[in-house]
XYZ file of C-alpha atoms in Angstrom:
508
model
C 0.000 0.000 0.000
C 2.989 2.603 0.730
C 4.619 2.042 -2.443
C 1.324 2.704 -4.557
C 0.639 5.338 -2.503
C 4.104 6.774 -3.262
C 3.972 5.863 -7.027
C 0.955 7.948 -6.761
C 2.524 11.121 -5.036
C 5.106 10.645 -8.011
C 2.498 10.555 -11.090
C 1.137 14.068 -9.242
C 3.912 15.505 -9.263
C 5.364 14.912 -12.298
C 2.383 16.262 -14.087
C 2.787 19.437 -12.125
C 6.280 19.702 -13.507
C 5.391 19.034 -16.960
C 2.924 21.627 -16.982
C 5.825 23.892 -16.000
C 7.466 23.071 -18.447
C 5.376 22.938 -21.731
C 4.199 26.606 -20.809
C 7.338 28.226 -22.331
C 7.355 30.976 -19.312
C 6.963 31.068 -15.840
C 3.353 30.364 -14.070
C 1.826 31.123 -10.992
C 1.791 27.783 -8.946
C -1.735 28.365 -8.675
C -2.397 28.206 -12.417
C -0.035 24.585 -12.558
C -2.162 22.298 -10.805
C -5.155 22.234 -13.282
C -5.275 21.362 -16.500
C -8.614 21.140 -18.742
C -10.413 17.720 -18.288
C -11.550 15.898 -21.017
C -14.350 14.763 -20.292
C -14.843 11.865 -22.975
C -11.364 10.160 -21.302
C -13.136 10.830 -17.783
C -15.652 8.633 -19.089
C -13.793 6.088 -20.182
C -11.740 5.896 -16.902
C -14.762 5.527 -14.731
C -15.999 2.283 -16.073
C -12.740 0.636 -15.033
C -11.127 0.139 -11.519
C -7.804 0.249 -10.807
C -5.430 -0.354 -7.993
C -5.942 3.159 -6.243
C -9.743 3.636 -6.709
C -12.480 1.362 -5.184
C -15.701 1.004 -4.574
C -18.020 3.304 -2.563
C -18.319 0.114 0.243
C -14.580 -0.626 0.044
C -14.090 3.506 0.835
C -16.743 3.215 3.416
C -14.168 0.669 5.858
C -11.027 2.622 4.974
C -11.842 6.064 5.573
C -11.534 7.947 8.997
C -13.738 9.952 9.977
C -11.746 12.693 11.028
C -9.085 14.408 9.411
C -6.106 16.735 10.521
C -3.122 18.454 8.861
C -1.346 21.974 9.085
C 1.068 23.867 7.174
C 2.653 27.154 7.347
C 5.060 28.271 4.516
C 9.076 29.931 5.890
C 7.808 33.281 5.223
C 4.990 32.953 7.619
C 2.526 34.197 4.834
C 0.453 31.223 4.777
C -1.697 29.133 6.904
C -3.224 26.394 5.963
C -5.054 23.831 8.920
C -7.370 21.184 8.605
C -9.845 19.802 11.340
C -12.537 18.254 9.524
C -14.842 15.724 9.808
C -15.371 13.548 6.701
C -18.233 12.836 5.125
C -19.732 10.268 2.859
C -23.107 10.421 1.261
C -25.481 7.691 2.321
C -26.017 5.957 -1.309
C -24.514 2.297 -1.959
C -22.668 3.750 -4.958
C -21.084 6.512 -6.824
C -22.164 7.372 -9.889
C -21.393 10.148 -12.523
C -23.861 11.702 -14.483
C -23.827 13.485 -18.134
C -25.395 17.186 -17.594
C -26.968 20.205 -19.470
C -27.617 23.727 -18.251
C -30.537 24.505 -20.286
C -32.871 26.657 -18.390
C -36.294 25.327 -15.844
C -39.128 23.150 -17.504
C -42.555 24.699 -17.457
C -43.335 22.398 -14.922
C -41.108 23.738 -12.400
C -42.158 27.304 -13.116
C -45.757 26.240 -12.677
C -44.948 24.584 -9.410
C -43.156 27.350 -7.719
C -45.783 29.886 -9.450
C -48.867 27.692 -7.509
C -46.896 27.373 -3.895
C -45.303 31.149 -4.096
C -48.945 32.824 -5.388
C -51.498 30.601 -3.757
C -54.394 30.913 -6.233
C -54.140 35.151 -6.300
C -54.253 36.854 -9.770
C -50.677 37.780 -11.550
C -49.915 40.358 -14.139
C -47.185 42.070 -16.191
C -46.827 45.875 -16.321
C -47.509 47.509 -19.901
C -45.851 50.622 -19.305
C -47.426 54.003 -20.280
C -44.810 56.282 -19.891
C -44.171 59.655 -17.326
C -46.838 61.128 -15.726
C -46.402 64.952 -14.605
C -45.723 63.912 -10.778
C -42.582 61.233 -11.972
C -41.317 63.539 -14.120
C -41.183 66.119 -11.617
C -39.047 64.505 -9.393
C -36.620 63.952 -11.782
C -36.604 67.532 -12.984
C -35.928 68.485 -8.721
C -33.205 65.684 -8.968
C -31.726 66.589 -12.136
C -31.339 70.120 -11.217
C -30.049 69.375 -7.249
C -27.099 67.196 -8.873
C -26.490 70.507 -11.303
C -26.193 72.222 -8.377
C -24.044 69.941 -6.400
C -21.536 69.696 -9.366
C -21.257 73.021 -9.344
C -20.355 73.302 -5.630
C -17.598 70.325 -6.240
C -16.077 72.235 -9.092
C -15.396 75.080 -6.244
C -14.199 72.919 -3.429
C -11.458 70.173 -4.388
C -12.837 68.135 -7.150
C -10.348 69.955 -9.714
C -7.716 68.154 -8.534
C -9.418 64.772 -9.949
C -7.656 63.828 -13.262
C -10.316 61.285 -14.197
C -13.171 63.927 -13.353
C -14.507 65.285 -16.107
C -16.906 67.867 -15.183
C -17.695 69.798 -18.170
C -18.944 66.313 -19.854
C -21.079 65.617 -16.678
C -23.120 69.040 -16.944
C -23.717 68.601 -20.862
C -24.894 65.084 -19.657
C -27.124 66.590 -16.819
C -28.266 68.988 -18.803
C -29.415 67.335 -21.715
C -31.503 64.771 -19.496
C -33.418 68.436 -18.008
C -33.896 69.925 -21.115
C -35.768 67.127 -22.442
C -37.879 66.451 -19.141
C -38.960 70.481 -19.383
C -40.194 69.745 -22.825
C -41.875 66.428 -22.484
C -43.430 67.608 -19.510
C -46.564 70.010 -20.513
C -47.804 67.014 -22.769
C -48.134 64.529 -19.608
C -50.404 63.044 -18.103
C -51.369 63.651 -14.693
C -52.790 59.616 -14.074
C -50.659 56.691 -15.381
C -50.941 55.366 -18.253
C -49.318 51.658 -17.370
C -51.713 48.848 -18.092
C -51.961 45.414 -15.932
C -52.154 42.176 -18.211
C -53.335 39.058 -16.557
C -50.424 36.333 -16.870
C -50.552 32.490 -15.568
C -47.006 30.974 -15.186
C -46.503 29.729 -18.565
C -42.886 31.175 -20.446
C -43.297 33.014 -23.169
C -41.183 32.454 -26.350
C -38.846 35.305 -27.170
C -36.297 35.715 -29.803
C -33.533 38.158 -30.339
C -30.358 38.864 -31.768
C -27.131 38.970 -29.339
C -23.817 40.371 -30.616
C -20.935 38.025 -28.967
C -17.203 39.174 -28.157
C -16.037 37.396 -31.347
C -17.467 39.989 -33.243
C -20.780 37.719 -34.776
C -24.164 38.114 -34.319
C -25.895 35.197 -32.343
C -30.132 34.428 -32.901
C -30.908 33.536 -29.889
C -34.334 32.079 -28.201
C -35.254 32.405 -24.483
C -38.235 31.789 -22.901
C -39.673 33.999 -20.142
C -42.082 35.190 -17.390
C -42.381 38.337 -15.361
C -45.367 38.452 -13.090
C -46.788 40.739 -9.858
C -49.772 41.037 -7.810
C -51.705 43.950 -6.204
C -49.743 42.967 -2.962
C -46.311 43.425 -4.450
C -45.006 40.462 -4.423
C -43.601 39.624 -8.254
C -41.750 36.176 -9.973
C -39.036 36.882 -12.675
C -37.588 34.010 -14.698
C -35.242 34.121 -17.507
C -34.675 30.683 -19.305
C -32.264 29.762 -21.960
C -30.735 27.153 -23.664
C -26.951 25.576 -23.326
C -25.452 28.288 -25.682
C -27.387 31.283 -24.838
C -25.266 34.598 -23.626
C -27.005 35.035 -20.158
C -27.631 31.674 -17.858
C -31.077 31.058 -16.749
C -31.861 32.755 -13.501
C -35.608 32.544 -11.096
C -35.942 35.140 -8.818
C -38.875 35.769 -6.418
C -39.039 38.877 -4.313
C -41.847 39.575 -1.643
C -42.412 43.137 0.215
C -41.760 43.237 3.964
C -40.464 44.967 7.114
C -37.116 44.940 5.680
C -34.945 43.848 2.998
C -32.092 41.701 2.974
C -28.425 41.497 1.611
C -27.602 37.718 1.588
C -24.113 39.031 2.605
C -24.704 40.570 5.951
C -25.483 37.149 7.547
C -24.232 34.857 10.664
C -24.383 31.256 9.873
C -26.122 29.309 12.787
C -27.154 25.773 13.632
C -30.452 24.517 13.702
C -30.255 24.027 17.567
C -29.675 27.413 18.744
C -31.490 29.199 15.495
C -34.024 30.240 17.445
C -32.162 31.383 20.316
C -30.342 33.620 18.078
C -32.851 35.269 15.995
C -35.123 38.193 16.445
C -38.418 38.858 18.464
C -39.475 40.372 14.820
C -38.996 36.798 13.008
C -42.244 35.330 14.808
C -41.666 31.820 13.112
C -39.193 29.388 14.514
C -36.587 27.326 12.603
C -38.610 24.507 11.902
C -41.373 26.318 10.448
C -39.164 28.704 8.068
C -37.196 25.256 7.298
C -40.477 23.736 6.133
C -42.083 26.730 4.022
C -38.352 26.742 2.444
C -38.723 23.278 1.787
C -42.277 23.512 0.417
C -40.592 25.586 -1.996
C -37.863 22.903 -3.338
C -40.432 20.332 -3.048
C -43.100 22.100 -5.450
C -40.308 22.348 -7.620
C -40.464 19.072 -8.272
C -36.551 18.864 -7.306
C -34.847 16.972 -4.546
C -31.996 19.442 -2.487
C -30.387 19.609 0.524
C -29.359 22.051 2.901
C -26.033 22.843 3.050
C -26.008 26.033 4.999
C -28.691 28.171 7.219
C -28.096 31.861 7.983
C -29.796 34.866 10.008
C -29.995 37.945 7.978
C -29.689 41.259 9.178
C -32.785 43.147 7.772
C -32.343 46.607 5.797
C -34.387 49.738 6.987
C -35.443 52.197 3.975
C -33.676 54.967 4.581
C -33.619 58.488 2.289
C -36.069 59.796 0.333
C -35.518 57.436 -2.675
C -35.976 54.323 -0.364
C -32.138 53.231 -0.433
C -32.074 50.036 1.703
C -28.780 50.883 3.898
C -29.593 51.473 7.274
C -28.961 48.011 9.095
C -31.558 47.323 11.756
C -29.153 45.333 13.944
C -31.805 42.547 14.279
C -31.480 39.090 12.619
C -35.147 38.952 11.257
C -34.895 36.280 8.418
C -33.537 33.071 8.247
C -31.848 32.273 4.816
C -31.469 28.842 3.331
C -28.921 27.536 0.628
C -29.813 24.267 -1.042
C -27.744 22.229 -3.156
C -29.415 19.839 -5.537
C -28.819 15.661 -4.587
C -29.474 12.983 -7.230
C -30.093 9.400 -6.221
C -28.987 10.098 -2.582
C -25.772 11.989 -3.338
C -25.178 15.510 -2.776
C -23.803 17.986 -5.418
C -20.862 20.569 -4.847
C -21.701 23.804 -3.853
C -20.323 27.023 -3.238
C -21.264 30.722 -2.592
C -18.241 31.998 -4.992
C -19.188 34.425 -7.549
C -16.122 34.184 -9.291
C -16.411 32.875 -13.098
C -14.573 32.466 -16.275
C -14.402 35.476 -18.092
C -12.660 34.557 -20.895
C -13.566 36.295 -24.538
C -15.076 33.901 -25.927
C -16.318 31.935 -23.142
C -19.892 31.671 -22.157
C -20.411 32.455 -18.304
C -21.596 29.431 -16.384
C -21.667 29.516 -12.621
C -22.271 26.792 -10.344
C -25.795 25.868 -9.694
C -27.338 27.852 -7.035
C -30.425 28.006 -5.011
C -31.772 30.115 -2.077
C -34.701 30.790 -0.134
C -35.344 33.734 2.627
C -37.981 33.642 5.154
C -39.153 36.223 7.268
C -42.389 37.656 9.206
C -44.132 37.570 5.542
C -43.178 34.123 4.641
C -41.111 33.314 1.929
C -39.905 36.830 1.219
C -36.941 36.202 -1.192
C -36.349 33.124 -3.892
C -33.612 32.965 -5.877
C -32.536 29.843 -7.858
C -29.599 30.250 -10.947
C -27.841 28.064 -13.539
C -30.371 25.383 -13.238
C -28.711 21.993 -14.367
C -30.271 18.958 -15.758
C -29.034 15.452 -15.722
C -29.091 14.139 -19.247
C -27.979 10.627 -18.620
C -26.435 8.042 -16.612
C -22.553 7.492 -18.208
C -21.878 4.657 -15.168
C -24.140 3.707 -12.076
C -20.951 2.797 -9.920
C -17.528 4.900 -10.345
C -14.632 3.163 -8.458
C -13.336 6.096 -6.722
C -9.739 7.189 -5.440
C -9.374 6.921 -1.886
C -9.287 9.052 0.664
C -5.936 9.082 1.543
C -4.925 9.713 -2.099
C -6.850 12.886 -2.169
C -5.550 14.093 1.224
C -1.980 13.441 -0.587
C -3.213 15.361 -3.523
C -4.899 18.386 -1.366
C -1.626 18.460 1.140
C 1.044 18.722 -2.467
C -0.866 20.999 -4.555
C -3.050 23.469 -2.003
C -0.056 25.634 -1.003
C 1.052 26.139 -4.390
C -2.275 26.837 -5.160
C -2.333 29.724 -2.254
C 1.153 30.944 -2.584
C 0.081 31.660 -6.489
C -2.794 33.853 -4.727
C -0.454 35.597 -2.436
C 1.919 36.447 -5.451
C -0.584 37.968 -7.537
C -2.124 40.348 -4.293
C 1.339 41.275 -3.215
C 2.822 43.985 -5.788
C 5.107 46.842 -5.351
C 4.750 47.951 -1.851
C 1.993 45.786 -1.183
C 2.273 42.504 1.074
C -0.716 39.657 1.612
C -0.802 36.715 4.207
C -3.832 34.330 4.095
C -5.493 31.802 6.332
C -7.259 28.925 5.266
C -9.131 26.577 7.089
C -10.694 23.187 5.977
C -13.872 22.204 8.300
C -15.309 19.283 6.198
C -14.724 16.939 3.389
C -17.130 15.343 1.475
C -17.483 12.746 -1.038
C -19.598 14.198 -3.541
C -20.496 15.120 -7.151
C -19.136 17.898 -8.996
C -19.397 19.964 -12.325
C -16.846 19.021 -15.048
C -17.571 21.036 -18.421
C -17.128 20.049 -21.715
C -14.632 21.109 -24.373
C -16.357 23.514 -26.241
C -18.804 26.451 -25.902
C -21.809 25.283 -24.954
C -23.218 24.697 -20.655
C -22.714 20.846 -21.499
C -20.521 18.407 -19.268
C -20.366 14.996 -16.466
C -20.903 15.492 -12.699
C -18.188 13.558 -11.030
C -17.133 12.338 -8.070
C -14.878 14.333 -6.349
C -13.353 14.585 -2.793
C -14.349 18.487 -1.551
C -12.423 20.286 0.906
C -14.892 23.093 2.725
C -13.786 25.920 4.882
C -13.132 29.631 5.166
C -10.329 31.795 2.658
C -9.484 35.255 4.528
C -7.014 37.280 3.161
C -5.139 40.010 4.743
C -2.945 43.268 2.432
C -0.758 45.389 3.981
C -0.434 48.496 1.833
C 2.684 50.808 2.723
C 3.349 53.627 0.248
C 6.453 55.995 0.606
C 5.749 58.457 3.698
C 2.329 57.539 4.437
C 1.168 55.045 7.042
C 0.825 51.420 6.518
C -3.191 50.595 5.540
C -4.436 46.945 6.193
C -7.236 45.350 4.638
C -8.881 41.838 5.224
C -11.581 39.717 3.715
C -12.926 36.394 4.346
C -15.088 34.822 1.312
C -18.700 33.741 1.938
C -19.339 30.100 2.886
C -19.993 28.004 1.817
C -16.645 27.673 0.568
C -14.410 25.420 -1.333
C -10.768 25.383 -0.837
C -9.831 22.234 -3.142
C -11.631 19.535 -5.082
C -10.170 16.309 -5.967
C -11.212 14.633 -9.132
C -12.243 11.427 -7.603
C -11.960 9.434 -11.056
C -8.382 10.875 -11.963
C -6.706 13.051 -9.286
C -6.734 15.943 -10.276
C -7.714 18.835 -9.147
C -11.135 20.941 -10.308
C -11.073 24.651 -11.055
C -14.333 26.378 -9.807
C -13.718 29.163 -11.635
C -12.731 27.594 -15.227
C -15.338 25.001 -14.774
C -12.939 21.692 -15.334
């Protein structure tokens, strides 16, 4: 077992170094340990076993159920711990799955429509244009930001080089002139018109100009609903190659609004010791609405993280949410979808490939918010279908193998980050810390431009990423600023079938 092990370590690592050296110039480690997946050869791999992957049962005796490692680099920059448990999903086997991202059925859409509306009538807005009061107010703002320009062009604003201010008041101005002339042929009650919709997506077709310089027809298919108690259902649905990935959104008026970013995660055991006398539901109830939610979409989830939200108090005269109430008076849910009794990656990063000519495909996903109101907030992106069954029962690497792989290639991974925050006179240290590993599926993309690829298996290392850069220029003070991502939070994956390592932000 120790020399396999070790011929393992050595396969690793020489594929690192060959990357090195087929680039023809120097890398960032953190760019080294991935290389694009085909998917096809993934395929082929997973029907076979070998000497270092097994069954799901055969995993099941040899893994611990703890793990525990730490590493700090000489220059004291980097921290890297481990204290996780490890956890295996509750299926007899592993399989991998062939997947689409084409947008929601009408059958989910009429699901959530029925549980989120509960029988009331929906409409669209045909809108009618100004009426004398709206335009007013824009004529009073128009001219108050004239005025305030004007005052910044007296104090210290000259000093700006990228200020421009004589473009700003031709801009201004132009916007007033043609809200004085418009507005004497107003009228004084609205014109906008209320169409009675159901929840079925309408067809739409238009033409999208792509960064390659071509012109796209593209087909979507959409639905954009409200009632007379405010509550309203967006959905956007498209196809594998679309520009824009599908996106659901439900949004419900109440005491307050919500940023999904000023949260505390808590545990379902002292949820309702933590939250506010405003939230008059307790954990179990929000948990079951939330679930109603998932369940009427005729999807099976689980959830992976639960979160009090800080509500938002209007504030200002144009109803700017940013006065924080300093009450946690919502409890927000993030799901990940499961298939067959196996849970699917997840992650609250934002960050995606951006290349050219790439289409932008995050991961799947979904969220619910309830508060005093109910479900206030829905919001559910990227949906992803499976397509078909490539293999019912993946042998999979151990996990020992993939702690081998995750202890070799995460610090090169986070001394690449460190290199690329720490320029000139500025210096970065970061802390990472793994809190569980799971066995699970993950998103592998195809070759190729359109949202098309295999879920595979795939060791995942959770935890927290917090970053810290000292800024020092000459004669000033030094300035420190730190940032810890939003969780939940993967700091490696290990390709289960191969070994290597899966990019979340390229997708492979």
């Amino acid at each position: 077992m120790k020399k396999e092990y070790m011929a393992f370590l050595c396969i690793v690592a020489f594929l690192c170094i060959a990357a090195l050296l087929l680039t023809g110039c120097a890398r960032t480690p953190e760019a080294d340990i991935v290389t694009r997946k085909n998917t096809e050869a993934l395929t082929d791999k997973a029907a076979g076993g070998t000497e270092n992957r097994k069954s799901l049962a055969e995993n099941r005796k040899q893994t611990p159920e703890h793990y525990s490692w730490k590493y700090n680099n000489d220059a004291e920059t980097l921290q890297i711990s481990a204290d996780a448990d490890i956890l295996l999903p509750e299926c007899e086997a592993v399989p991998m799955y062939r997947l689409s991202s084409g947008g929601f059925t009408q059958e989910q859409v009429t699901g959530l429509y029925d549980y989120l509306f509960q029988g009331r009538e929906t409409y669209r807005v045909e809108e009618g244009g100004l009426t004398k009061s709206e335009c007013e107010k824009q004529i009073v703002r128009l001219r108050k930001q004239l005025e305030e320009l004007e005052q910044q062009e007296q104090g210290d604003g000259q000093g700006d080089d990228d200020w421009f201010p004589d473009d700003e008041r031709e801009y201004l101005q132009g916007i007033l002139d043609e809200r004085l002339a418009m507005y004497g042929d107003l009228p004084e009650v609205s014109q906008d018109k209320k169409i009675a919709v159901d929840s079925t997506l309408m067809e739409q077709t238009g033409i999208d100009e792509r960064e390659d310089g071509r012109t796209y027809e593209e087909t979507t298919h959409s639905l954009e609903c409200q009632t007379d108690e405010g509550d309203s259902l967006y959905v956007e649905s498209g196809s594998v190659d679309t520009s824009e990935f599908s996106l659901l959104s439900y949004q419900r008026p109440g005491r307050y609004t919500y940023s999904s970013g000023i949260a505390v995660p808590v545990d379902p055991g002292n949820a309702d010791e933590k939250k506010s006398e405003n939230l008059p539901c307790t954990y179990q109830d929000a948990r079951a609405l939330a679930d109603g939610a998932v369940q009427a979409a005729g999807i099976t989830a689980e959830i992976t993280q639960v979160e009090l939200l800080e509500g938002l108090a209007e504030n200002g005269e144009d109803g700017v949410s940013s006065e924080r109430s300093g009450m946690y008076s919502a409890f927000q849910f993030q799901y990940t979808r499961t298939f067959e009794g196996i849970s699917v990656a997840t992650t609250a990063s934002e960050y995606v490939n951006e290349e050219e000519f790439s289409l932008m495909w995050p991961y799947e996903k979904l969220r619910i918010v309830v508060s005093e109101v109910g479900i206030q907030e829905m919001e559910w992106e990227a949906p992803v279908s499976v397509v078909e069954t490539v293999e019912k029962d993946v042998p999979v690497l151990s996990f020992a193998d993939a702690a081998a792989v995750f202890e070799e290639l995460t610090p090169l991974s986070y001394e690449g980050k460190i290199e690329k925050l720490s320029q000139g006179e500025t210096d970065a240290s970061m802390d990472i810390h793994v809190d569980a590993v799971r066995l699970e599926l993950m998103r592998v993309k195809n070759d190729g431009s359109k949202r098309e690829g295999l879920y595979v298996p795939a060791w995942v290392f959770y935890g927290t990423e917090s970053s810290t850069v000292y800024t020092s220029d000459s004669g000033s003070a030094e300035e420190t600023w730190s940032e810890t991502e939003p969780t939940p939070w993967i700091v490696l994956a290990v390709n289960a079938v191969d070994g290597t390592v899966i990019d979340q932000v390229e997708g492979y």
